[in-house]
Amino acid sequence: MEKTLIFLKPDVYEKRILGKVISAIEDQKKYNILEMRMDRLNEERAREFYSVHKEKPFFKDLVKYVCRGPILVMLLEGRDVISGIRKFMGDTDPLKADKNTLRGKFGESLDSNVIHGSDSKESAKKEISFFFPEKLFE
Ligand code: UDP
Ligand code: MG
């Protein structure tokens, strides 16, 4: 069983569709939600979380996006959950994403693209410890 870190971004909270997105994930019938918490990133935490993107032209907007409201953070478990949930998230750009993916269904643009999901075992480990430090060594 593999673990990953996802969070529902502020657009999901703003649109009051947290429940719909959680339902869509549960309807996959593949993953266990081990932990779930409303949280909020400040600029410093967001810059740290997305530090791999710090040289990218969109970095500033990305930090602003994820700080603009509450996020819902989840620790998910399941077989091949890292790649499985990435696939279900869909393309980073909701306009290019398949309609049966979370971003295709609920997203609008690069700064309203619904969800973050760890992209590898290494980033999952780092990102789980970022939000759930007490879970790291389980
Ligand atoms: N992003 C953006 N412009 C871009 C690429 C990405 O604003 O050209 C934002 C978008 O919100 C994305 C996040 O930066 O989800 C992180 O980018 P990444 O390439 O890691 O995409 P993801 O892993 O989220 O699909
Ligand atoms: Mg990414």
GROMACS .gro file of C-alpha atoms and ligand atoms in nm:
model
  164
    1MET     CA    1   0.000   0.000   0.000
    2GLU     CA    2   0.128   0.338  -0.103
    3LYS     CA    3   0.053   0.679   0.047
    4THR     CA    4   0.022   1.022  -0.110
    5LEU     CA    5  -0.059   1.378  -0.018
    6ILE     CA    6  -0.330   1.573  -0.190
    7PHE     CA    7  -0.501   1.901  -0.116
    8LEU     CA    8  -0.811   2.063  -0.255
    9LYS     CA    9  -0.718   2.416  -0.351
   10PRO     CA   10  -0.896   2.738  -0.248
   11ASP     CA   11  -1.122   2.743  -0.559
   12VAL     CA   12  -1.292   2.425  -0.432
   13TYR     CA   13  -1.365   2.589  -0.099
   14GLU     CA   14  -1.479   2.912  -0.269
   15LYS     CA   15  -1.726   2.725  -0.492
   16ARG     CA   16  -1.852   2.515  -0.199
   17ILE     CA   17  -1.781   2.190  -0.383
   18LEU     CA   18  -1.555   2.028  -0.123
   19GLY     CA   19  -1.815   1.754  -0.074
   20LYS     CA   20  -1.849   1.689  -0.447
   21VAL     CA   21  -1.475   1.648  -0.494
   22ILE     CA   22  -1.445   1.422  -0.189
   23SER     CA   23  -1.737   1.214  -0.322
   24ALA     CA   24  -1.572   1.181  -0.662
   25ILE     CA   25  -1.256   1.052  -0.496
   26GLU     CA   26  -1.455   0.812  -0.277
   27ASP     CA   27  -1.653   0.690  -0.579
   28GLN     CA   28  -1.328   0.553  -0.718
   29LYS     CA   29  -1.357   0.292  -0.439
   30LYS     CA   30  -0.981   0.252  -0.442
   31TYR     CA   31  -0.834   0.481  -0.181
   32ASN     CA   32  -0.857   0.521   0.195
   33ILE     CA   33  -0.861   0.870   0.344
   34LEU     CA   34  -0.628   0.826   0.639
   35GLU     CA   35  -0.622   1.192   0.746
   36MET     CA   36  -0.817   1.500   0.638
   37ARG     CA   37  -0.793   1.857   0.765
   38MET     CA   38  -0.890   2.211   0.667
   39ASP     CA   39  -0.575   2.420   0.659
   40ARG     CA   40  -0.446   2.743   0.520
   41LEU     CA   41  -0.109   2.825   0.365
   42ASN     CA   42   0.065   3.155   0.424
   43GLU     CA   43   0.316   3.294   0.176
   44GLU     CA   44   0.616   3.148   0.355
   45ARG     CA   45   0.468   2.796   0.379
   46ALA     CA   46   0.345   2.806   0.019
   47ARG     CA   47   0.687   2.915  -0.110
   48GLU     CA   48   0.846   2.629   0.081
   49PHE     CA   49   0.590   2.373  -0.037
   50TYR     CA   50   0.632   2.472  -0.403
   51SER     CA   51   1.006   2.545  -0.385
   52VAL     CA   52   1.072   2.316  -0.687
   53HIS     CA   53   0.889   2.576  -0.893
   54LYS     CA   54   1.062   2.882  -0.751
   55GLU     CA   55   1.233   2.975  -1.080
   56LYS     CA   56   0.917   2.930  -1.288
   57PRO     CA   57   0.739   3.232  -1.432
   58PHE     CA   58   0.413   3.123  -1.267
   59PHE     CA   59   0.561   3.085  -0.917
   60LYS     CA   60   0.431   3.412  -0.779
   61ASP     CA   61   0.078   3.353  -0.908
   62LEU     CA   62   0.083   2.996  -0.782
   63VAL     CA   63   0.175   3.110  -0.430
   64LYS     CA   64  -0.098   3.372  -0.441
   65TYR     CA   65  -0.350   3.114  -0.564
   66VAL     CA   66  -0.291   2.857  -0.293
   67CYS     CA   67  -0.285   3.123  -0.019
   68ARG     CA   68  -0.606   3.295  -0.120
   69GLY     CA   69  -0.830   3.076   0.094
   70PRO     CA   70  -0.863   2.754   0.289
   71ILE     CA   71  -0.739   2.421   0.154
   72LEU     CA   72  -0.847   2.069   0.245
   73VAL     CA   73  -0.545   1.846   0.299
   74MET     CA   74  -0.571   1.468   0.278
   75LEU     CA   75  -0.340   1.176   0.336
   76LEU     CA   76  -0.453   0.902   0.097
   77GLU     CA   77  -0.358   0.537   0.090
   78GLY     CA   78  -0.406   0.273  -0.177
   79ARG     CA   79  -0.241   0.057  -0.436
   80ASP     CA   80  -0.046   0.281  -0.676
   81VAL     CA   81  -0.230   0.579  -0.528
   82ILE     CA   82   0.038   0.829  -0.638
   83SER     CA   83  -0.001   0.764  -1.011
   84GLY     CA   84  -0.368   0.666  -0.978
   85ILE     CA   85  -0.479   0.991  -0.824
   86ARG     CA   86  -0.258   1.195  -1.062
   87LYS     CA   87  -0.438   1.028  -1.350
   88PHE     CA   88  -0.775   1.101  -1.194
   89MET     CA   89  -0.673   1.466  -1.136
   90GLY     CA   90  -0.626   1.514  -1.510
   91ASP     CA   91  -0.409   1.759  -1.702
   92THR     CA   92  -0.268   2.053  -1.505
   93ASP     CA   93  -0.467   2.284  -1.735
   94PRO     CA   94  -0.838   2.214  -1.681
   95LEU     CA   95  -0.913   2.322  -2.039
   96LYS     CA   96  -0.698   2.035  -2.163
   97ALA     CA   97  -0.812   1.784  -1.903
   98ASP     CA   98  -1.046   1.495  -1.981
   99LYS     CA   99  -1.406   1.559  -1.878
  100ASN     CA  100  -1.404   1.253  -1.653
  101THR     CA  101  -1.114   1.384  -1.445
  102LEU     CA  102  -1.138   1.611  -1.140
  103ARG     CA  103  -0.982   1.905  -1.320
  104GLY     CA  104  -1.185   1.846  -1.634
  105LYS     CA  105  -1.506   1.834  -1.433
  106PHE     CA  106  -1.450   2.093  -1.161
  107GLY     CA  107  -1.159   2.310  -1.282
  108GLU     CA  108  -1.154   2.628  -1.486
  109SER     CA  109  -0.800   2.751  -1.535
  110LEU     CA  110  -0.444   2.714  -1.408
  111ASP     CA  111  -0.534   2.916  -1.101
  112SER     CA  112  -0.855   2.724  -1.042
  113ASN     CA  113  -0.739   2.369  -1.106
  114VAL     CA  114  -0.893   2.204  -0.803
  115ILE     CA  115  -0.624   1.982  -0.660
  116HIS     CA  116  -0.262   1.921  -0.581
  117GLY     CA  117  -0.123   1.566  -0.576
  118SER     CA  118   0.229   1.442  -0.504
  119ASP     CA  119   0.401   1.333  -0.825
  120SER     CA  120   0.647   1.067  -0.698
  121LYS     CA  121   0.733   0.855  -0.395
  122GLU     CA  122   0.997   1.110  -0.294
  123SER     CA  123   0.766   1.409  -0.317
  124ALA     CA  124   0.488   1.216  -0.141
  125LYS     CA  125   0.719   1.149   0.152
  126LYS     CA  126   0.828   1.512   0.167
  127GLU     CA  127   0.477   1.648   0.127
  128ILE     CA  128   0.322   1.412   0.382
  129SER     CA  129   0.580   1.525   0.637
  130PHE     CA  130   0.508   1.888   0.544
  131PHE     CA  131   0.142   1.858   0.643
  132PHE     CA  132   0.140   1.555   0.872
  133PRO     CA  133   0.482   1.545   1.040
  134GLU     CA  134   0.358   1.296   1.298
  135LYS     CA  135   0.274   1.044   1.021
  136LEU     CA  136   0.614   1.037   0.853
  137PHE     CA  137   0.761   0.726   1.006
  138GLU     CA  138   0.450   0.508   1.015
  139UDP     N1  139   0.070   2.634  -1.279
  139UDP     C1  140   0.046   2.758  -1.337
  139UDP     N2  141   0.094   2.780  -1.466
  139UDP     C2  142   0.162   2.686  -1.536
  139UDP     C3  143   0.187   2.562  -1.475
  139UDP     C4  144   0.140   2.538  -1.348
  139UDP     O1  145  -0.015   2.844  -1.277
  139UDP     O2  146   0.201   2.712  -1.651
  139UDP     C5  147   0.022   2.609  -1.142
  139UDP     C6  148  -0.097   2.512  -1.140
  139UDP     O3  149  -0.185   2.554  -1.035
  139UDP     C7  150  -0.030   2.380  -1.106
  139UDP     C8  151   0.082   2.424  -1.011
  139UDP     O4  152   0.125   2.549  -1.066
  139UDP     O5  153  -0.120   2.290  -1.046
  139UDP     C9  154   0.200   2.330  -1.001
  139UDP     O6  155   0.248   2.303  -1.131
  139UDP     P1  156   0.285   2.155  -1.176
  139UDP     O7  157   0.357   2.166  -1.307
  139UDP     O8  158   0.356   2.085  -1.064
  139UDP     O9  159   0.143   2.088  -1.206
  139UDP     P2  160   0.062   1.976  -1.126
  139UDP    O10  161   0.161   1.879  -1.068
  139UDP    O11  162  -0.018   2.047  -1.019
  139UDP    O12  163  -0.027   1.914  -1.230
  140MG      MG  164   0.328   1.916  -0.946
   0.00000   0.00000   0.00000
